[in-house]
Amino acid sequence: MAVLNEVIPGFIINRFTAAPSREACSMVEAGYVSFEDVDKAIVATYGPRFTFEGPCRLGDFVGLDVCAYVFNNLFPTLSNASSVSPLILKDVQKGKLGVKSGEGLCGSYADPAAAYQDRDTRLIRTIKAIRDIDASEQGAN
């Protein structure tokens, strides 16, 4: 179980989710990429890593020297926005609230209930697969 030593706005996960979301909006606003392509890149590369390691352990495997070098060059170029992206605010004002309204950043959802069901099924299958991997590894030790 994760322990937060002090109550802070957003706790752990909301804070962590906000940072890549802010950067995704910044890249889309600049015309570098679409929301769909941000998701494709995360799902195909970064996302699977989070099933077994977080960003801190990833840093250990990449090498903290490499992280320091990359971050030193990258951080000055990252978004430091302190408010919600105009792209999101525009959609909210138009009533495009995501799956629950039938339309969001990545397109339309003709059947919101089916979209939620599909997503929940995929998540449950992924969690079960991870548990199976963990169990087989523990049995092998």
GROMACS .gro file of N, CA and C in nm:
model
  423
    1MET      N    1   0.083  -0.117   0.000
    1MET     CA    2   0.000   0.000   0.000
    1MET      C    3   0.088   0.125   0.000
    2ALA      N    4   0.049   0.221  -0.078
    2ALA     CA    5   0.121   0.349  -0.083
    2ALA      C    6   0.082   0.435   0.037
    3VAL      N    7   0.179   0.504   0.092
    3VAL     CA    8   0.154   0.589   0.208
    3VAL      C    9   0.191   0.732   0.173
    4LEU      N   10   0.100   0.822   0.195
    4LEU     CA   11   0.124   0.965   0.175
    4LEU      C   12   0.157   1.023   0.312
    5ASN      N   13   0.275   1.077   0.328
    5ASN     CA   14   0.321   1.125   0.458
    5ASN      C   15   0.250   1.251   0.504
    6GLU      N   16   0.191   1.325   0.409
    6GLU     CA   17   0.121   1.449   0.441
    6GLU      C   18   0.012   1.468   0.338
    7VAL      N   19  -0.102   1.516   0.379
    7VAL     CA   20  -0.212   1.541   0.287
    7VAL      C   21  -0.176   1.660   0.199
    8ILE      N   22  -0.181   1.637   0.068
    8ILE     CA   23  -0.151   1.742  -0.030
    8ILE      C   24  -0.263   1.740  -0.136
    9PRO      N   25  -0.288   1.852  -0.201
    9PRO     CA   26  -0.393   1.855  -0.304
    9PRO      C   27  -0.368   1.748  -0.410
   10GLY      N   28  -0.471   1.670  -0.438
   10GLY     CA   29  -0.462   1.568  -0.542
   10GLY      C   30  -0.404   1.436  -0.496
   11PHE      N   31  -0.351   1.432  -0.375
   11PHE     CA   32  -0.289   1.311  -0.322
   11PHE      C   33  -0.180   1.261  -0.417
   12ILE      N   34  -0.170   1.132  -0.444
   12ILE     CA   35  -0.062   1.080  -0.528
   12ILE      C   36  -0.107   1.070  -0.675
   13ILE      N   37  -0.210   0.994  -0.700
   13ILE     CA   38  -0.248   0.959  -0.836
   13ILE      C   39  -0.300   1.079  -0.915
   14ASN      N   40  -0.384   1.162  -0.854
   14ASN     CA   41  -0.435   1.278  -0.927
   14ASN      C   42  -0.322   1.373  -0.965
   15ARG      N   43  -0.224   1.390  -0.877
   15ARG     CA   44  -0.110   1.476  -0.909
   15ARG      C   45  -0.029   1.415  -1.024
   16PHE      N   46  -0.009   1.284  -1.015
   16PHE     CA   47   0.070   1.217  -1.119
   16PHE      C   48  -0.004   1.220  -1.253
   17THR      N   49  -0.134   1.204  -1.252
   17THR     CA   50  -0.213   1.208  -1.374
   17THR      C   51  -0.215   1.347  -1.436
   18ALA      N   52  -0.216   1.450  -1.353
   18ALA     CA   53  -0.223   1.587  -1.403
   18ALA      C   54  -0.100   1.626  -1.485
   19ALA      N   55   0.017   1.578  -1.444
   19ALA     CA   56   0.141   1.619  -1.513
   19ALA      C   57   0.144   1.572  -1.659
   20PRO      N   58   0.124   1.443  -1.687
   20PRO     CA   59   0.125   1.405  -1.829
   20PRO      C   60   0.005   1.459  -1.906
   21SER      N   61  -0.107   1.479  -1.838
   21SER     CA   62  -0.223   1.537  -1.905
   21SER      C   63  -0.194   1.681  -1.946
   22ARG      N   64  -0.130   1.756  -1.858
   22ARG     CA   65  -0.093   1.894  -1.891
   22ARG      C   66   0.003   1.897  -2.010
   23GLU      N   67   0.100   1.806  -2.011
   23GLU     CA   68   0.196   1.802  -2.121
   23GLU      C   69   0.129   1.759  -2.251
   24ALA      N   70   0.034   1.664  -2.244
   24ALA     CA   71  -0.040   1.622  -2.362
   24ALA      C   72  -0.114   1.741  -2.423
   25CYS      N   73  -0.183   1.817  -2.339
   25CYS     CA   74  -0.255   1.936  -2.389
   25CYS      C   75  -0.158   2.035  -2.452
   26SER      N   76  -0.045   2.056  -2.390
   26SER     CA   77   0.054   2.150  -2.442
   26SER      C   78   0.104   2.106  -2.580
   27MET      N   79   0.132   1.977  -2.596
   27MET     CA   80   0.180   1.928  -2.725
   27MET      C   81   0.073   1.939  -2.833
   28VAL      N   82  -0.054   1.912  -2.795
   28VAL     CA   83  -0.163   1.924  -2.891
   28VAL      C   84  -0.184   2.071  -2.928
   29GLU      N   85  -0.183   2.160  -2.827
   29GLU     CA   86  -0.199   2.303  -2.853
   29GLU      C   87  -0.092   2.356  -2.949
   30ALA      N   88   0.030   2.304  -2.935
   30ALA     CA   89   0.141   2.348  -3.022
   30ALA      C   90   0.136   2.285  -3.160
   31GLY      N   91   0.047   2.187  -3.179
   31GLY     CA   92   0.034   2.122  -3.310
   31GLY      C   93   0.132   2.009  -3.333
   32TYR      N   94   0.201   1.965  -3.227
   32TYR     CA   95   0.300   1.858  -3.242
   32TYR      C   96   0.236   1.721  -3.261
   33VAL      N   97   0.117   1.702  -3.205
   33VAL     CA   98   0.057   1.569  -3.201
   33VAL      C   99  -0.092   1.583  -3.174
   34SER      N  100  -0.169   1.478  -3.200
   34SER     CA  101  -0.312   1.477  -3.167
   34SER      C  102  -0.332   1.408  -3.033
   35PHE      N  103  -0.447   1.428  -2.970
   35PHE     CA  104  -0.477   1.358  -2.846
   35PHE      C  105  -0.473   1.207  -2.868
   36GLU      N  106  -0.525   1.163  -2.982
   36GLU     CA  107  -0.526   1.020  -3.011
   36GLU      C  108  -0.383   0.963  -3.018
   37ASP      N  109  -0.291   1.038  -3.079
   37ASP     CA  110  -0.154   0.990  -3.092
   37ASP      C  111  -0.079   0.993  -2.958
   38VAL      N  112  -0.113   1.089  -2.872
   38VAL     CA  113  -0.056   1.087  -2.736
   38VAL      C  114  -0.095   0.956  -2.669
   39ASP      N  115  -0.224   0.923  -2.675
   39ASP     CA  116  -0.270   0.800  -2.612
   39ASP      C  117  -0.205   0.676  -2.673
   40LYS      N  118  -0.194   0.673  -2.805
   40LYS     CA  119  -0.129   0.558  -2.870
   40LYS      C  120   0.014   0.540  -2.821
   41ALA      N  121   0.087   0.650  -2.811
   41ALA     CA  122   0.227   0.643  -2.766
   41ALA      C  123   0.236   0.592  -2.622
   42ILE      N  124   0.149   0.642  -2.536
   42ILE     CA  125   0.151   0.600  -2.395
   42ILE      C  126   0.112   0.453  -2.383
   43VAL      N  127   0.004   0.414  -2.449
   43VAL     CA  128  -0.045   0.276  -2.439
   43VAL      C  129   0.058   0.177  -2.493
   44ALA      N  130   0.129   0.214  -2.598
   44ALA     CA  131   0.224   0.122  -2.661
   44ALA      C  132   0.358   0.114  -2.590
   45THR      N  133   0.393   0.214  -2.510
   45THR     CA  134   0.528   0.216  -2.453
   45THR      C  135   0.529   0.240  -2.303
   46TYR      N  136   0.492   0.358  -2.262
   46TYR     CA  137   0.501   0.400  -2.122
   46TYR      C  138   0.402   0.325  -2.033
   47GLY      N  139   0.280   0.312  -2.080
   47GLY     CA  140   0.173   0.249  -2.002
   47GLY      C  141   0.203   0.109  -1.954
   48PRO      N  142   0.249   0.019  -2.042
   48PRO     CA  143   0.276  -0.117  -1.996
   48PRO      C  144   0.382  -0.125  -1.886
   49ARG      N  145   0.475  -0.034  -1.887
   49ARG     CA  146   0.577  -0.033  -1.782
   49ARG      C  147   0.515  -0.014  -1.645
   50PHE      N  148   0.407   0.064  -1.638
   50PHE     CA  149   0.346   0.095  -1.509
   50PHE      C  150   0.273  -0.024  -1.448
   51THR      N  151   0.264  -0.134  -1.521
   51THR     CA  152   0.205  -0.253  -1.460
   51THR      C  153   0.302  -0.321  -1.364
   52PHE      N  154   0.430  -0.286  -1.374
   52PHE     CA  155   0.527  -0.350  -1.285
   52PHE      C  156   0.631  -0.256  -1.228
   53GLU      N  157   0.638  -0.132  -1.276
   53GLU     CA  158   0.732  -0.036  -1.217
   53GLU      C  159   0.680   0.105  -1.235
   54GLY      N  160   0.708   0.187  -1.137
   54GLY     CA  161   0.669   0.327  -1.145
   54GLY      C  162   0.783   0.410  -1.200
   55PRO      N  163   0.766   0.541  -1.205
   55PRO     CA  164   0.869   0.626  -1.264
   55PRO      C  165   1.000   0.626  -1.185
   56CYS      N  166   0.993   0.600  -1.056
   56CYS     CA  167   1.117   0.600  -0.976
   56CYS      C  168   1.201   0.476  -1.006
   57ARG      N  169   1.140   0.359  -1.009
   57ARG     CA  170   1.214   0.237  -1.042
   57ARG      C  171   1.260   0.241  -1.188
   58LEU      N  172   1.176   0.297  -1.276
   58LEU     CA  173   1.216   0.312  -1.416
   58LEU      C  174   1.345   0.394  -1.423
   59GLY      N  175   1.352   0.500  -1.343
   59GLY     CA  176   1.474   0.580  -1.338
   59GLY      C  177   1.594   0.498  -1.296
   60ASP      N  178   1.574   0.409  -1.200
   60ASP     CA  179   1.683   0.322  -1.157
   60ASP      C  180   1.733   0.234  -1.272
   61PHE      N  181   1.641   0.184  -1.353
   61PHE     CA  182   1.681   0.096  -1.464
   61PHE      C  183   1.740   0.174  -1.580
   62VAL      N  184   1.686   0.292  -1.608
   62VAL     CA  185   1.740   0.375  -1.715
   62VAL      C  186   1.880   0.423  -1.677
   63GLY      N  187   1.894   0.456  -1.551
   63GLY     CA  188   2.018   0.513  -1.499
   63GLY      C  189   1.991   0.656  -1.457
   64LEU      N  190   2.019   0.687  -1.333
   64LEU     CA  191   1.990   0.822  -1.284
   64LEU      C  192   2.075   0.927  -1.356
   65ASP      N  193   2.194   0.888  -1.402
   65ASP     CA  194   2.276   0.981  -1.479
   65ASP      C  195   2.210   1.015  -1.611
   66VAL      N  196   2.151   0.915  -1.676
   66VAL     CA  197   2.080   0.938  -1.802
   66VAL      C  198   1.956   1.024  -1.776
   67CYS      N  199   1.882   0.992  -1.669
   67CYS     CA  200   1.764   1.072  -1.634
   67CYS      C  201   1.803   1.218  -1.611
   68ALA      N  202   1.909   1.239  -1.534
   68ALA     CA  203   1.953   1.375  -1.504
   68ALA      C  204   1.988   1.450  -1.632
   69TYR      N  205   2.057   1.385  -1.723
   69TYR     CA  206   2.095   1.448  -1.849
   69TYR      C  207   1.970   1.483  -1.932
   70VAL      N  208   1.882   1.384  -1.948
   70VAL     CA  209   1.762   1.406  -2.028
   70VAL      C  210   1.674   1.513  -1.965
   71PHE      N  211   1.650   1.502  -1.833
   71PHE     CA  212   1.563   1.598  -1.766
   71PHE      C  213   1.621   1.739  -1.771
   72ASN      N  214   1.751   1.752  -1.758
   72ASN     CA  215   1.814   1.884  -1.763
   72ASN      C  216   1.786   1.952  -1.897
   73ASN      N  217   1.786   1.875  -2.004
   73ASN     CA  218   1.758   1.930  -2.136
   73ASN      C  219   1.609   1.942  -2.165
   74LEU      N  220   1.529   1.853  -2.106
   74LEU     CA  221   1.387   1.847  -2.137
   74LEU      C  222   1.303   1.941  -2.050
   75PHE      N  223   1.331   1.949  -1.922
   75PHE     CA  224   1.246   2.026  -1.831
   75PHE      C  225   1.221   2.170  -1.877
   76PRO      N  226   1.321   2.241  -1.928
   76PRO     CA  227   1.292   2.379  -1.971
   76PRO      C  228   1.192   2.388  -2.086
   77THR      N  229   1.170   2.278  -2.158
   77THR     CA  230   1.078   2.280  -2.271
   77THR      C  231   0.938   2.231  -2.236
   78LEU      N  232   0.922   2.177  -2.115
   78LEU     CA  233   0.792   2.124  -2.075
   78LEU      C  234   0.695   2.236  -2.037
   79SER      N  235   0.568   2.205  -2.046
   79SER     CA  236   0.466   2.301  -2.007
   79SER      C  237   0.475   2.331  -1.858
   80ASN      N  238   0.459   2.455  -1.823
   80ASN     CA  239   0.450   2.493  -1.683
   80ASN      C  240   0.319   2.566  -1.658
   81ALA      N  241   0.219   2.532  -1.739
   81ALA     CA  242   0.087   2.595  -1.727
   81ALA      C  243   0.035   2.578  -1.585
   82SER      N  244  -0.029   2.683  -1.536
   82SER     CA  245  -0.084   2.677  -1.401
   82SER      C  246  -0.236   2.682  -1.402
   83SER      N  247  -0.294   2.663  -1.521
   83SER     CA  248  -0.439   2.657  -1.531
   83SER      C  249  -0.476   2.554  -1.638
   84VAL      N  250  -0.602   2.521  -1.644
   84VAL     CA  251  -0.652   2.419  -1.736
   84VAL      C  252  -0.633   2.464  -1.880
   85SER      N  253  -0.599   2.369  -1.965
   85SER     CA  254  -0.581   2.397  -2.107
   85SER      C  255  -0.707   2.458  -2.168
   86PRO      N  256  -0.689   2.560  -2.253
   86PRO     CA  257  -0.804   2.616  -2.326
   86PRO      C  258  -0.877   2.512  -2.410
   87LEU      N  259  -0.804   2.410  -2.458
   87LEU     CA  260  -0.869   2.304  -2.536
   87LEU      C  261  -0.973   2.230  -2.453
   88ILE      N  262  -0.939   2.202  -2.330
   88ILE     CA  263  -1.033   2.131  -2.242
   88ILE      C  264  -1.147   2.224  -2.203
   89LEU      N  265  -1.117   2.347  -2.168
   89LEU     CA  266  -1.222   2.441  -2.129
   89LEU      C  267  -1.321   2.464  -2.242
   90LYS      N  268  -1.271   2.471  -2.366
   90LYS     CA  269  -1.357   2.489  -2.483
   90LYS      C  270  -1.454   2.371  -2.496
   91ASP      N  271  -1.401   2.249  -2.481
   91ASP     CA  272  -1.488   2.132  -2.491
   91ASP      C  273  -1.589   2.129  -2.377
   92VAL      N  274  -1.548   2.162  -2.258
   92VAL     CA  275  -1.641   2.165  -2.145
   92VAL      C  276  -1.754   2.264  -2.172
   93GLN      N  277  -1.720   2.382  -2.222
   93GLN     CA  278  -1.822   2.483  -2.253
   93GLN      C  279  -1.919   2.435  -2.361
   94LYS      N  280  -1.871   2.351  -2.453
   94LYS     CA  281  -1.955   2.296  -2.559
   94LYS      C  282  -2.034   2.174  -2.513
   95GLY      N  283  -2.012   2.131  -2.389
   95GLY     CA  284  -2.082   2.013  -2.338
   95GLY      C  285  -2.015   1.883  -2.376
   96LYS      N  286  -1.896   1.890  -2.433
   96LYS     CA  287  -1.819   1.771  -2.467
   96LYS      C  288  -1.741   1.730  -2.342
   97LEU      N  289  -1.799   1.639  -2.266
   97LEU     CA  290  -1.744   1.603  -2.136
   97LEU      C  291  -1.679   1.466  -2.134
   98GLY      N  292  -1.662   1.407  -2.250
   98GLY     CA  293  -1.603   1.274  -2.257
   98GLY      C  294  -1.711   1.169  -2.281
   99VAL      N  295  -1.683   1.048  -2.238
   99VAL     CA  296  -1.774   0.936  -2.262
   99VAL      C  297  -1.914   0.966  -2.210
  100LYS      N  298  -1.924   1.025  -2.092
  100LYS     CA  299  -2.056   1.046  -2.031
  100LYS      C  300  -2.148   1.136  -2.115
  101SER      N  301  -2.090   1.223  -2.199
  101SER     CA  302  -2.173   1.308  -2.284
  101SER      C  303  -2.176   1.258  -2.429
  102GLY      N  304  -2.096   1.155  -2.458
  102GLY     CA  305  -2.093   1.099  -2.593
  102GLY      C  306  -1.986   1.157  -2.683
  103GLU      N  307  -1.912   1.258  -2.634
  103GLU     CA  308  -1.806   1.317  -2.715
  103GLU      C  309  -1.698   1.376  -2.624
  104GLY      N  310  -1.572   1.356  -2.664
  104GLY     CA  311  -1.462   1.407  -2.584
  104GLY      C  312  -1.340   1.440  -2.668
  105LEU      N  313  -1.225   1.438  -2.606
  105LEU     CA  314  -1.100   1.475  -2.672
  105LEU      C  315  -1.064   1.380  -2.787
  106CYS      N  316  -1.099   1.254  -2.772
  106CYS     CA  317  -1.059   1.153  -2.870
  106CYS      C  318  -1.173   1.105  -2.958
  107GLY      N  319  -1.279   1.183  -2.968
  107GLY     CA  320  -1.385   1.146  -3.060
  107GLY      C  321  -1.519   1.125  -2.994
  108SER      N  322  -1.605   1.052  -3.065
  108SER     CA  323  -1.742   1.029  -3.022
  108SER      C  324  -1.760   0.890  -2.964
  109TYR      N  325  -1.860   0.880  -2.878
  109TYR     CA  326  -1.894   0.754  -2.813
  109TYR      C  327  -2.044   0.736  -2.832
  110ALA      N  328  -2.081   0.657  -2.935
  110ALA     CA  329  -2.222   0.640  -2.970
  110ALA      C  330  -2.300   0.576  -2.856
  111ASP      N  331  -2.237   0.484  -2.783
  111ASP     CA  332  -2.303   0.414  -2.674
  111ASP      C  333  -2.213   0.425  -2.550
  112PRO      N  334  -2.232   0.530  -2.470
  112PRO     CA  335  -2.147   0.548  -2.353
  112PRO      C  336  -2.144   0.427  -2.259
  113ALA      N  337  -2.256   0.362  -2.237
  113ALA     CA  338  -2.259   0.245  -2.148
  113ALA      C  339  -2.169   0.135  -2.203
  114ALA      N  340  -2.173   0.112  -2.333
  114ALA     CA  341  -2.087   0.010  -2.394
  114ALA      C  342  -1.941   0.050  -2.386
  115ALA      N  343  -1.912   0.179  -2.401
  115ALA     CA  344  -1.773   0.226  -2.392
  115ALA      C  345  -1.718   0.203  -2.252
  116TYR      N  346  -1.799   0.236  -2.149
  116TYR     CA  347  -1.756   0.210  -2.011
  116TYR      C  348  -1.736   0.061  -1.987
  117GLN      N  349  -1.829  -0.020  -2.037
  117GLN     CA  350  -1.819  -0.165  -2.019
  117GLN      C  351  -1.693  -0.221  -2.084
  118ASP      N  352  -1.665  -0.177  -2.207
  118ASP     CA  353  -1.545  -0.223  -2.278
  118ASP      C  354  -1.419  -0.184  -2.201
  119ARG      N  355  -1.413  -0.061  -2.157
  119ARG     CA  356  -1.297  -0.014  -2.082
  119ARG      C  357  -1.280  -0.090  -1.951
  120ASP      N  358  -1.390  -0.111  -1.878
  120ASP     CA  359  -1.383  -0.183  -1.752
  120ASP      C  360  -1.340  -0.328  -1.773
  121THR      N  361  -1.391  -0.391  -1.878
  121THR     CA  362  -1.353  -0.529  -1.910
  121THR      C  363  -1.204  -0.538  -1.940
  122ARG      N  364  -1.153  -0.446  -2.019
  122ARG     CA  365  -1.009  -0.445  -2.052
  122ARG      C  366  -0.924  -0.424  -1.926
  123LEU      N  367  -0.967  -0.334  -1.840
  123LEU     CA  368  -0.893  -0.307  -1.717
  123LEU      C  369  -0.891  -0.430  -1.626
  124ILE      N  370  -1.006  -0.494  -1.609
  124ILE     CA  371  -1.013  -0.614  -1.525
  124ILE      C  372  -0.927  -0.726  -1.583
  125ARG      N  373  -0.931  -0.745  -1.715
  125ARG     CA  374  -0.848  -0.848  -1.779
  125ARG      C  375  -0.700  -0.818  -1.760
  126THR      N  376  -0.663  -0.691  -1.770
  126THR     CA  377  -0.523  -0.652  -1.751
  126THR      C  378  -0.478  -0.678  -1.608
  127ILE      N  379  -0.560  -0.640  -1.511
  127ILE     CA  380  -0.526  -0.662  -1.370
  127ILE      C  381  -0.512  -0.811  -1.342
  128LYS      N  382  -0.603  -0.891  -1.395
  128LYS     CA  383  -0.595  -1.038  -1.376
  128LYS      C  384  -0.467  -1.093  -1.440
  129ALA      N  385  -0.432  -1.046  -1.559
  129ALA     CA  386  -0.310  -1.093  -1.626
  129ALA      C  387  -0.187  -1.057  -1.544
  130ILE      N  388  -0.185  -0.938  -1.488
  130ILE     CA  389  -0.072  -0.897  -1.405
  130ILE      C  390  -0.063  -0.985  -1.281
  131ARG      N  391  -0.177  -1.011  -1.219
  131ARG     CA  392  -0.177  -1.099  -1.100
  131ARG      C  393  -0.130  -1.239  -1.135
  132ASP      N  394  -0.170  -1.289  -1.252
  132ASP     CA  395  -0.126  -1.421  -1.296
  132ASP      C  396   0.026  -1.424  -1.316
  133ILE      N  397   0.080  -1.320  -1.376
  133ILE     CA  398   0.225  -1.310  -1.396
  133ILE      C  399   0.295  -1.308  -1.260
  134ASP      N  400   0.245  -1.223  -1.170
  134ASP     CA  401   0.304  -1.213  -1.036
  134ASP      C  402   0.300  -1.348  -0.963
  135ALA      N  403   0.186  -1.417  -0.973
  135ALA     CA  404   0.170  -1.546  -0.906
  135ALA      C  405   0.264  -1.650  -0.964
  136SER      N  406   0.279  -1.652  -1.097
  136SER     CA  407   0.369  -1.750  -1.159
  136SER      C  408   0.514  -1.721  -1.124
  137GLU      N  409   0.549  -1.594  -1.112
  137GLU     CA  410   0.686  -1.558  -1.073
  137GLU      C  411   0.713  -1.595  -0.928
  138GLN      N  412   0.615  -1.577  -0.841
  138GLN     CA  413   0.633  -1.614  -0.700
  138GLN      C  414   0.643  -1.766  -0.684
  139GLY      N  415   0.570  -1.839  -0.768
  139GLY     CA  416   0.577  -1.984  -0.764
  139GLY      C  417   0.710  -2.036  -0.816
  140ALA      N  418   0.773  -1.961  -0.905
  140ALA     CA  419   0.901  -2.001  -0.962
  140ALA      C  420   1.016  -1.975  -0.866
  141ASN      N  421   0.994  -1.890  -0.767
  141ASN     CA  422   1.103  -1.857  -0.672
  141ASN      C  423   1.108  -1.952  -0.557
   0.00000   0.00000   0.00000
